[in-house]
Amino acid sequence: MKHNGLTSLFFALLLQLSTAQQANVLESDVIGFSSRIEVDRSRPSTRDGSFGRLIQINTWYPTQAEKKAERMLFSDYLRIKSAEMGETASEENYRKTVEEYYQWPLSQGADKALLDSIASAKLPMNAIKNASMAEGKHPVVLLIHGSAVDFAFLGESLAEMGYVAVNVPIKGYRQQELDVNSIGMETEIRDYEFALSVLSENEQLNLSGMIAIGFSFGGQSALGLACRNPNIKSVISYDGGIGDRFGARLLNESHFCAPENVKADLLHIYDASFARTYLDKIKSMVYAKRTLVGLNKIAHWHFTSFGHLASLIPGLFGENKFALNGYETILRITKAYLNSGSEKTQSELKFPETEFDLLHKVEYFEPIKTD
């Protein structure tokens, strides 16, 4: 096995972690999705500056709906995205949304014709729109920095595991584009704080022991949210900014996220080839359990829905050096990390050998004991 010793170490570390500690998470083979718009009247609108910020709250969840019920299509998630700013549904607005959605993957080398095929194809998903939530109390995972379409496959996978996955799309403070600075970090944090205040009315949600998954810039937003909300017990960074100097600087500038305030367990999965990787900030968070997993042959887009789409559509990102199983590897590491707090055995957590060809480096740091 190419990474035999490293893989064995990785699983040994996973089994030591007390991440989510969700021993009673009930898996579901039928899942639902819902999207709603709420108004935060304490903050300005992104349209005209008047008070009333529109917040789209997207949730994936276990359901008891009939298996034969009609499933969503991937294009339905694009239509959800077209309503983020409160626009009236129209084909013109939908086409504009699709065009904007393609801008980032095109900048990463995606094939335009193959991208166009995604929106036009009736790619089936697993979620049933607006199905009722399954009975019981469900643990919560927050998906930070992206839209419902960016987290579509991840959100559905988490719901199948028994979690309720919650997403609030990216928006700037007074405009649609995110402020890529401390204002943007604070904006993302407050959007999720507002969403949690709305969701707290749902007695089926277990808001203690939450997990926050932050992609890219959302890595520092997820960590900042955890610093302010002790109910978040675990943070998973998807190639997050906490692993580079820019994100470290934003955390240093915050008044609430000093190293002594970081208590949530932390998993940082990152591109090991990234030239500006800077892990010293994470290593300085000595009061938290920290697991750092570096992967080879992956790109930033592997951590989004495009990672899974690339495995479904050969050549989506051209003939490049990146692995087709990058997204699947990231998802399996995530699931193993979440399950490590449950009663699952090591044998149940083993992965097929080929899916660990990407594993480059694993580091684990215990917290300083304070008692």
mmCIF file with all atom_site columns, N, CA and C in Angstrom, residues 179-233:
data_model
loop_
_atom_site.group_PDB
_atom_site.id
_atom_site.type_symbol
_atom_site.label_atom_id
_atom_site.label_alt_id
_atom_site.label_comp_id
_atom_site.label_asym_id
_atom_site.label_entity_id
_atom_site.label_seq_id
_atom_site.pdbx_PDB_ins_code
_atom_site.Cartn_x
_atom_site.Cartn_y
_atom_site.Cartn_z
_atom_site.occupancy
_atom_site.B_iso_or_equiv
_atom_site.pdbx_formal_charge
_atom_site.auth_seq_id
_atom_site.auth_comp_id
_atom_site.auth_asym_id
_atom_site.auth_atom_id
_atom_site.pdbx_PDB_model_num
ATOM 1   N N  . ASP A 1 179 ? -17.276 41.266 0.723  1.00 0.00 ? 179 ASP A N  1
ATOM 2   C CA . ASP A 1 179 ? -16.124 42.086 1.084  1.00 0.00 ? 179 ASP A CA 1
ATOM 3   C C  . ASP A 1 179 ? -15.007 41.129 1.520  1.00 0.00 ? 179 ASP A C  1
ATOM 4   N N  . VAL A 1 180 ? -13.936 41.057 0.748  1.00 0.00 ? 180 VAL A N  1
ATOM 5   C CA . VAL A 1 180 ? -12.869 40.094 1.053  1.00 0.00 ? 180 VAL A CA 1
ATOM 6   C C  . VAL A 1 180 ? -11.909 40.726 2.051  1.00 0.00 ? 180 VAL A C  1
ATOM 7   N N  . ASN A 1 181 ? -12.401 40.900 3.260  1.00 0.00 ? 181 ASN A N  1
ATOM 8   C CA . ASN A 1 181 ? -11.629 41.505 4.347  1.00 0.00 ? 181 ASN A CA 1
ATOM 9   C C  . ASN A 1 181 ? -12.340 41.182 5.654  1.00 0.00 ? 181 ASN A C  1
ATOM 10  N N  . SER A 1 182 ? -11.973 41.878 6.718  1.00 0.00 ? 182 SER A N  1
ATOM 11  C CA . SER A 1 182 ? -12.583 41.598 8.022  1.00 0.00 ? 182 SER A CA 1
ATOM 12  C C  . SER A 1 182 ? -14.077 41.906 8.029  1.00 0.00 ? 182 SER A C  1
ATOM 13  N N  . ILE A 1 183 ? -14.519 42.861 7.184  1.00 0.00 ? 183 ILE A N  1
ATOM 14  C CA . ILE A 1 183 ? -15.955 43.152 7.093  1.00 0.00 ? 183 ILE A CA 1
ATOM 15  C C  . ILE A 1 183 ? -16.692 41.932 6.538  1.00 0.00 ? 183 ILE A C  1
ATOM 16  N N  . GLY A 1 184 ? -16.120 41.300 5.519  1.00 0.00 ? 184 GLY A N  1
ATOM 17  C CA . GLY A 1 184 ? -16.741 40.110 4.947  1.00 0.00 ? 184 GLY A CA 1
ATOM 18  C C  . GLY A 1 184 ? -16.809 38.962 5.930  1.00 0.00 ? 184 GLY A C  1
ATOM 19  N N  . MET A 1 185 ? -15.751 38.791 6.718  1.00 0.00 ? 185 MET A N  1
ATOM 20  C CA . MET A 1 185 ? -15.748 37.736 7.734  1.00 0.00 ? 185 MET A CA 1
ATOM 21  C C  . MET A 1 185 ? -16.840 37.985 8.765  1.00 0.00 ? 185 MET A C  1
ATOM 22  N N  . GLU A 1 186 ? -16.947 39.217 9.235  1.00 0.00 ? 186 GLU A N  1
ATOM 23  C CA . GLU A 1 186 ? -17.981 39.558 10.216 1.00 0.00 ? 186 GLU A CA 1
ATOM 24  C C  . GLU A 1 186 ? -19.375 39.403 9.607  1.00 0.00 ? 186 GLU A C  1
ATOM 25  N N  . THR A 1 187 ? -19.522 39.757 8.329  1.00 0.00 ? 187 THR A N  1
ATOM 26  C CA . THR A 1 187 ? -20.814 39.629 7.655  1.00 0.00 ? 187 THR A CA 1
ATOM 27  C C  . THR A 1 187 ? -21.254 38.172 7.584  1.00 0.00 ? 187 THR A C  1
ATOM 28  N N  . GLU A 1 188 ? -20.336 37.283 7.197  1.00 0.00 ? 188 GLU A N  1
ATOM 29  C CA . GLU A 1 188 ? -20.679 35.860 7.134  1.00 0.00 ? 188 GLU A CA 1
ATOM 30  C C  . GLU A 1 188 ? -21.053 35.325 8.510  1.00 0.00 ? 188 GLU A C  1
ATOM 31  N N  . ILE A 1 189 ? -20.288 35.706 9.509  1.00 0.00 ? 189 ILE A N  1
ATOM 32  C CA . ILE A 1 189 ? -20.572 35.230 10.867 1.00 0.00 ? 189 ILE A CA 1
ATOM 33  C C  . ILE A 1 189 ? -21.960 35.686 11.308 1.00 0.00 ? 189 ILE A C  1
ATOM 34  N N  . ARG A 1 190 ? -22.275 36.950 11.088 1.00 0.00 ? 190 ARG A N  1
ATOM 35  C CA . ARG A 1 190 ? -23.570 37.473 11.539 1.00 0.00 ? 190 ARG A CA 1
ATOM 36  C C  . ARG A 1 190 ? -24.730 36.870 10.746 1.00 0.00 ? 190 ARG A C  1
ATOM 37  N N  . ASP A 1 191 ? -24.506 36.554 9.472  1.00 0.00 ? 191 ASP A N  1
ATOM 38  C CA . ASP A 1 191 ? -25.554 35.887 8.690  1.00 0.00 ? 191 ASP A CA 1
ATOM 39  C C  . ASP A 1 191 ? -25.919 34.545 9.322  1.00 0.00 ? 191 ASP A C  1
ATOM 40  N N  . TYR A 1 192 ? -24.912 33.801 9.745  1.00 0.00 ? 192 TYR A N  1
ATOM 41  C CA . TYR A 1 192 ? -25.184 32.494 10.361 1.00 0.00 ? 192 TYR A CA 1
ATOM 42  C C  . TYR A 1 192 ? -25.728 32.644 11.776 1.00 0.00 ? 192 TYR A C  1
ATOM 43  N N  . GLU A 1 193 ? -25.301 33.659 12.492 1.00 0.00 ? 193 GLU A N  1
ATOM 44  C CA . GLU A 1 193 ? -25.882 33.900 13.816 1.00 0.00 ? 193 GLU A CA 1
ATOM 45  C C  . GLU A 1 193 ? -27.370 34.203 13.686 1.00 0.00 ? 193 GLU A C  1
ATOM 46  N N  . PHE A 1 194 ? -27.724 34.987 12.653 1.00 0.00 ? 194 PHE A N  1
ATOM 47  C CA . PHE A 1 194 ? -29.141 35.276 12.428 1.00 0.00 ? 194 PHE A CA 1
ATOM 48  C C  . PHE A 1 194 ? -29.892 34.002 12.048 1.00 0.00 ? 194 PHE A C  1
ATOM 49  N N  . ALA A 1 195 ? -29.315 33.211 11.142 1.00 0.00 ? 195 ALA A N  1
ATOM 50  C CA . ALA A 1 195 ? -29.972 31.966 10.723 1.00 0.00 ? 195 ALA A CA 1
ATOM 51  C C  . ALA A 1 195 ? -30.188 31.036 11.910 1.00 0.00 ? 195 ALA A C  1
ATOM 52  N N  . LEU A 1 196 ? -29.205 30.951 12.800 1.00 0.00 ? 196 LEU A N  1
ATOM 53  C CA . LEU A 1 196 ? -29.343 30.085 13.975 1.00 0.00 ? 196 LEU A CA 1
ATOM 54  C C  . LEU A 1 196 ? -30.435 30.596 14.908 1.00 0.00 ? 196 LEU A C  1
ATOM 55  N N  . SER A 1 197 ? -30.581 31.922 14.981 1.00 0.00 ? 197 SER A N  1
ATOM 56  C CA . SER A 1 197 ? -31.653 32.465 15.826 1.00 0.00 ? 197 SER A CA 1
ATOM 57  C C  . SER A 1 197 ? -33.021 32.094 15.263 1.00 0.00 ? 197 SER A C  1
ATOM 58  N N  . VAL A 1 198 ? -33.125 32.038 13.937 1.00 0.00 ? 198 VAL A N  1
ATOM 59  C CA . VAL A 1 198 ? -34.377 31.620 13.297 1.00 0.00 ? 198 VAL A CA 1
ATOM 60  C C  . VAL A 1 198 ? -34.606 30.125 13.510 1.00 0.00 ? 198 VAL A C  1
ATOM 61  N N  . LEU A 1 199 ? -33.563 29.339 13.299 1.00 0.00 ? 199 LEU A N  1
ATOM 62  C CA . LEU A 1 199 ? -33.688 27.882 13.394 1.00 0.00 ? 199 LEU A CA 1
ATOM 63  C C  . LEU A 1 199 ? -33.877 27.402 14.824 1.00 0.00 ? 199 LEU A C  1
ATOM 64  N N  . SER A 1 200 ? -33.520 28.235 15.794 1.00 0.00 ? 200 SER A N  1
ATOM 65  C CA . SER A 1 200 ? -33.672 27.829 17.197 1.00 0.00 ? 200 SER A CA 1
ATOM 66  C C  . SER A 1 200 ? -35.132 27.602 17.570 1.00 0.00 ? 200 SER A C  1
ATOM 67  N N  . GLU A 1 201 ? -36.050 28.099 16.749 1.00 0.00 ? 201 GLU A N  1
ATOM 68  C CA . GLU A 1 201 ? -37.473 27.892 16.998 1.00 0.00 ? 201 GLU A CA 1
ATOM 69  C C  . GLU A 1 201 ? -37.913 26.474 16.636 1.00 0.00 ? 201 GLU A C  1
ATOM 70  N N  . ASN A 1 202 ? -37.074 25.757 15.898 1.00 0.00 ? 202 ASN A N  1
ATOM 71  C CA . ASN A 1 202 ? -37.392 24.386 15.482 1.00 0.00 ? 202 ASN A CA 1
ATOM 72  C C  . ASN A 1 202 ? -36.873 23.416 16.536 1.00 0.00 ? 202 ASN A C  1
ATOM 73  N N  . GLU A 1 203 ? -37.771 22.811 17.275 1.00 0.00 ? 203 GLU A N  1
ATOM 74  C CA . GLU A 1 203 ? -37.379 21.924 18.365 1.00 0.00 ? 203 GLU A CA 1
ATOM 75  C C  . GLU A 1 203 ? -36.792 20.611 17.877 1.00 0.00 ? 203 GLU A C  1
ATOM 76  N N  . GLN A 1 204 ? -36.849 20.357 16.576 1.00 0.00 ? 204 GLN A N  1
ATOM 77  C CA . GLN A 1 204 ? -36.267 19.126 16.033 1.00 0.00 ? 204 GLN A CA 1
ATOM 78  C C  . GLN A 1 204 ? -34.769 19.255 15.775 1.00 0.00 ? 204 GLN A C  1
ATOM 79  N N  . LEU A 1 205 ? -34.231 20.453 15.941 1.00 0.00 ? 205 LEU A N  1
ATOM 80  C CA . LEU A 1 205 ? -32.810 20.673 15.700 1.00 0.00 ? 205 LEU A CA 1
ATOM 81  C C  . LEU A 1 205 ? -32.048 20.685 17.016 1.00 0.00 ? 205 LEU A C  1
ATOM 82  N N  . ASN A 1 206 ? -30.978 19.924 17.073 1.00 0.00 ? 206 ASN A N  1
ATOM 83  C CA . ASN A 1 206 ? -30.095 19.915 18.236 1.00 0.00 ? 206 ASN A CA 1
ATOM 84  C C  . ASN A 1 206 ? -28.977 20.919 17.980 1.00 0.00 ? 206 ASN A C  1
ATOM 85  N N  . LEU A 1 207 ? -29.102 22.095 18.552 1.00 0.00 ? 207 LEU A N  1
ATOM 86  C CA . LEU A 1 207 ? -28.143 23.167 18.297 1.00 0.00 ? 207 LEU A CA 1
ATOM 87  C C  . LEU A 1 207 ? -26.972 23.155 19.266 1.00 0.00 ? 207 LEU A C  1
ATOM 88  N N  . SER A 1 208 ? -26.866 22.129 20.076 1.00 0.00 ? 208 SER A N  1
ATOM 89  C CA . SER A 1 208 ? -25.666 21.944 20.899 1.00 0.00 ? 208 SER A CA 1
ATOM 90  C C  . SER A 1 208 ? -24.793 20.908 20.203 1.00 0.00 ? 208 SER A C  1
ATOM 91  N N  . GLY A 1 209 ? -23.497 21.096 20.251 1.00 0.00 ? 209 GLY A N  1
ATOM 92  C CA . GLY A 1 209 ? -22.607 20.168 19.573 1.00 0.00 ? 209 GLY A CA 1
ATOM 93  C C  . GLY A 1 209 ? -22.629 20.298 18.065 1.00 0.00 ? 209 GLY A C  1
ATOM 94  N N  . MET A 1 210 ? -22.841 21.512 17.544 1.00 0.00 ? 210 MET A N  1
ATOM 95  C CA . MET A 1 210 ? -22.882 21.717 16.097 1.00 0.00 ? 210 MET A CA 1
ATOM 96  C C  . MET A 1 210 ? -21.486 21.604 15.480 1.00 0.00 ? 210 MET A C  1
ATOM 97  N N  . ILE A 1 211 ? -21.470 21.382 14.175 1.00 0.00 ? 211 ILE A N  1
ATOM 98  C CA . ILE A 1 211 ? -20.241 21.345 13.387 1.00 0.00 ? 211 ILE A CA 1
ATOM 99  C C  . ILE A 1 211 ? -20.333 22.442 12.339 1.00 0.00 ? 211 ILE A C  1
ATOM 100 N N  . ALA A 1 212 ? -19.244 23.176 12.106 1.00 0.00 ? 212 ALA A N  1
ATOM 101 C CA . ALA A 1 212 ? -19.199 24.201 11.068 1.00 0.00 ? 212 ALA A CA 1
ATOM 102 C C  . ALA A 1 212 ? -18.157 23.806 10.032 1.00 0.00 ? 212 ALA A C  1
ATOM 103 N N  . ILE A 1 213 ? -18.584 23.686 8.776  1.00 0.00 ? 213 ILE A N  1
ATOM 104 C CA . ILE A 1 213 ? -17.672 23.406 7.671  1.00 0.00 ? 213 ILE A CA 1
ATOM 105 C C  . ILE A 1 213 ? -17.514 24.685 6.862  1.00 0.00 ? 213 ILE A C  1
ATOM 106 N N  . GLY A 1 214 ? -16.288 25.179 6.760  1.00 0.00 ? 214 GLY A N  1
ATOM 107 C CA . GLY A 1 214 ? -16.032 26.415 6.036  1.00 0.00 ? 214 GLY A CA 1
ATOM 108 C C  . GLY A 1 214 ? -15.120 26.190 4.849  1.00 0.00 ? 214 GLY A C  1
ATOM 109 N N  . PHE A 1 215 ? -15.576 26.574 3.671  1.00 0.00 ? 215 PHE A N  1
ATOM 110 C CA . PHE A 1 215 ? -14.775 26.451 2.448  1.00 0.00 ? 215 PHE A CA 1
ATOM 111 C C  . PHE A 1 215 ? -14.066 27.764 2.159  1.00 0.00 ? 215 PHE A C  1
ATOM 112 N N  . SER A 1 216 ? -12.775 27.702 1.809  1.00 0.00 ? 216 SER A N  1
ATOM 113 C CA . SER A 1 216 ? -12.015 28.861 1.363  1.00 0.00 ? 216 SER A CA 1
ATOM 114 C C  . SER A 1 216 ? -12.078 29.984 2.410  1.00 0.00 ? 216 SER A C  1
ATOM 115 N N  . PHE A 1 217 ? -12.549 31.181 2.013  1.00 0.00 ? 217 PHE A N  1
ATOM 116 C CA . PHE A 1 217 ? -12.690 32.297 2.955  1.00 0.00 ? 217 PHE A CA 1
ATOM 117 C C  . PHE A 1 217 ? -13.562 31.900 4.141  1.00 0.00 ? 217 PHE A C  1
ATOM 118 N N  . GLY A 1 218 ? -14.466 30.965 3.915  1.00 0.00 ? 218 GLY A N  1
ATOM 119 C CA . GLY A 1 218 ? -15.354 30.513 4.986  1.00 0.00 ? 218 GLY A CA 1
ATOM 120 C C  . GLY A 1 218 ? -14.642 29.755 6.082  1.00 0.00 ? 218 GLY A C  1
ATOM 121 N N  . GLY A 1 219 ? -13.384 29.359 5.852  1.00 0.00 ? 219 GLY A N  1
ATOM 122 C CA . GLY A 1 219 ? -12.632 28.685 6.906  1.00 0.00 ? 219 GLY A CA 1
ATOM 123 C C  . GLY A 1 219 ? -12.453 29.569 8.118  1.00 0.00 ? 219 GLY A C  1
ATOM 124 N N  . GLN A 1 220 ? -12.061 30.833 7.888  1.00 0.00 ? 220 GLN A N  1
ATOM 125 C CA . GLN A 1 220 ? -11.909 31.743 9.026  1.00 0.00 ? 220 GLN A CA 1
ATOM 126 C C  . GLN A 1 220 ? -13.260 32.200 9.572  1.00 0.00 ? 220 GLN A C  1
ATOM 127 N N  . SER A 1 221 ? -14.271 32.282 8.710  1.00 0.00 ? 221 SER A N  1
ATOM 128 C CA . SER A 1 221 ? -15.603 32.642 9.204  1.00 0.00 ? 221 SER A CA 1
ATOM 129 C C  . SER A 1 221 ? -16.159 31.544 10.101 1.00 0.00 ? 221 SER A C  1
ATOM 130 N N  . ALA A 1 222 ? -15.945 30.279 9.715  1.00 0.00 ? 222 ALA A N  1
ATOM 131 C CA . ALA A 1 222 ? -16.405 29.156 10.534 1.00 0.00 ? 222 ALA A CA 1
ATOM 132 C C  . ALA A 1 222 ? -15.708 29.157 11.884 1.00 0.00 ? 222 ALA A C  1
ATOM 133 N N  . LEU A 1 223 ? -14.402 29.412 11.874 1.00 0.00 ? 223 LEU A N  1
ATOM 134 C CA . LEU A 1 223 ? -13.655 29.441 13.130 1.00 0.00 ? 223 LEU A CA 1
ATOM 135 C C  . LEU A 1 223 ? -14.094 30.618 13.987 1.00 0.00 ? 223 LEU A C  1
ATOM 136 N N  . GLY A 1 224 ? -14.299 31.779 13.353 1.00 0.00 ? 224 GLY A N  1
ATOM 137 C CA . GLY A 1 224 ? -14.767 32.939 14.098 1.00 0.00 ? 224 GLY A CA 1
ATOM 138 C C  . GLY A 1 224 ? -16.130 32.711 14.711 1.00 0.00 ? 224 GLY A C  1
ATOM 139 N N  . LEU A 1 225 ? -17.019 32.052 13.962 1.00 0.00 ? 225 LEU A N  1
ATOM 140 C CA . LEU A 1 225 ? -18.346 31.732 14.488 1.00 0.00 ? 225 LEU A CA 1
ATOM 141 C C  . LEU A 1 225 ? -18.232 30.810 15.692 1.00 0.00 ? 225 LEU A C  1
ATOM 142 N N  . ALA A 1 226 ? -17.323 29.843 15.623 1.00 0.00 ? 226 ALA A N  1
ATOM 143 C CA . ALA A 1 226 ? -17.131 28.916 16.745 1.00 0.00 ? 226 ALA A CA 1
ATOM 144 C C  . ALA A 1 226 ? -16.569 29.626 17.967 1.00 0.00 ? 226 ALA A C  1
ATOM 145 N N  . CYS A 1 227 ? -15.712 30.618 17.752 1.00 0.00 ? 227 CYS A N  1
ATOM 146 C CA . CYS A 1 227 ? -15.162 31.381 18.881 1.00 0.00 ? 227 CYS A CA 1
ATOM 147 C C  . CYS A 1 227 ? -16.264 32.136 19.620 1.00 0.00 ? 227 CYS A C  1
ATOM 148 N N  . ARG A 1 228 ? -17.293 32.562 18.891 1.00 0.00 ? 228 ARG A N  1
ATOM 149 C CA . ARG A 1 228 ? -18.386 33.321 19.506 1.00 0.00 ? 228 ARG A CA 1
ATOM 150 C C  . ARG A 1 228 ? -19.530 32.430 19.955 1.00 0.00 ? 228 ARG A C  1
ATOM 151 N N  . ASN A 1 229 ? -19.582 31.200 19.466 1.00 0.00 ? 229 ASN A N  1
ATOM 152 C CA . ASN A 1 229 ? -20.701 30.315 19.778 1.00 0.00 ? 229 ASN A CA 1
ATOM 153 C C  . ASN A 1 229 ? -20.174 28.993 20.322 1.00 0.00 ? 229 ASN A C  1
ATOM 154 N N  . PRO A 1 230 ? -20.164 28.822 21.641 1.00 0.00 ? 230 PRO A N  1
ATOM 155 C CA . PRO A 1 230 ? -19.618 27.594 22.238 1.00 0.00 ? 230 PRO A CA 1
ATOM 156 C C  . PRO A 1 230 ? -20.410 26.338 21.887 1.00 0.00 ? 230 PRO A C  1
ATOM 157 N N  . ASN A 1 231 ? -21.599 26.489 21.283 1.00 0.00 ? 231 ASN A N  1
ATOM 158 C CA . ASN A 1 231 ? -22.356 25.310 20.857 1.00 0.00 ? 231 ASN A CA 1
ATOM 159 C C  . ASN A 1 231 ? -21.751 24.651 19.621 1.00 0.00 ? 231 ASN A C  1
ATOM 160 N N  . ILE A 1 232 ? -20.826 25.347 18.964 1.00 0.00 ? 232 ILE A N  1
ATOM 161 C CA . ILE A 1 232 ? -20.102 24.741 17.843 1.00 0.00 ? 232 ILE A CA 1
ATOM 162 C C  . ILE A 1 232 ? -18.886 24.038 18.417 1.00 0.00 ? 232 ILE A C  1
ATOM 163 N N  . LYS A 1 233 ? -18.906 22.728 18.374 1.00 0.00 ? 233 LYS A N  1
ATOM 164 C CA . LYS A 1 233 ? -17.862 21.923 19.006 1.00 0.00 ? 233 LYS A CA 1
ATOM 165 C C  . LYS A 1 233 ? -16.772 21.498 18.034 1.00 0.00 ? 233 LYS A C  1
#
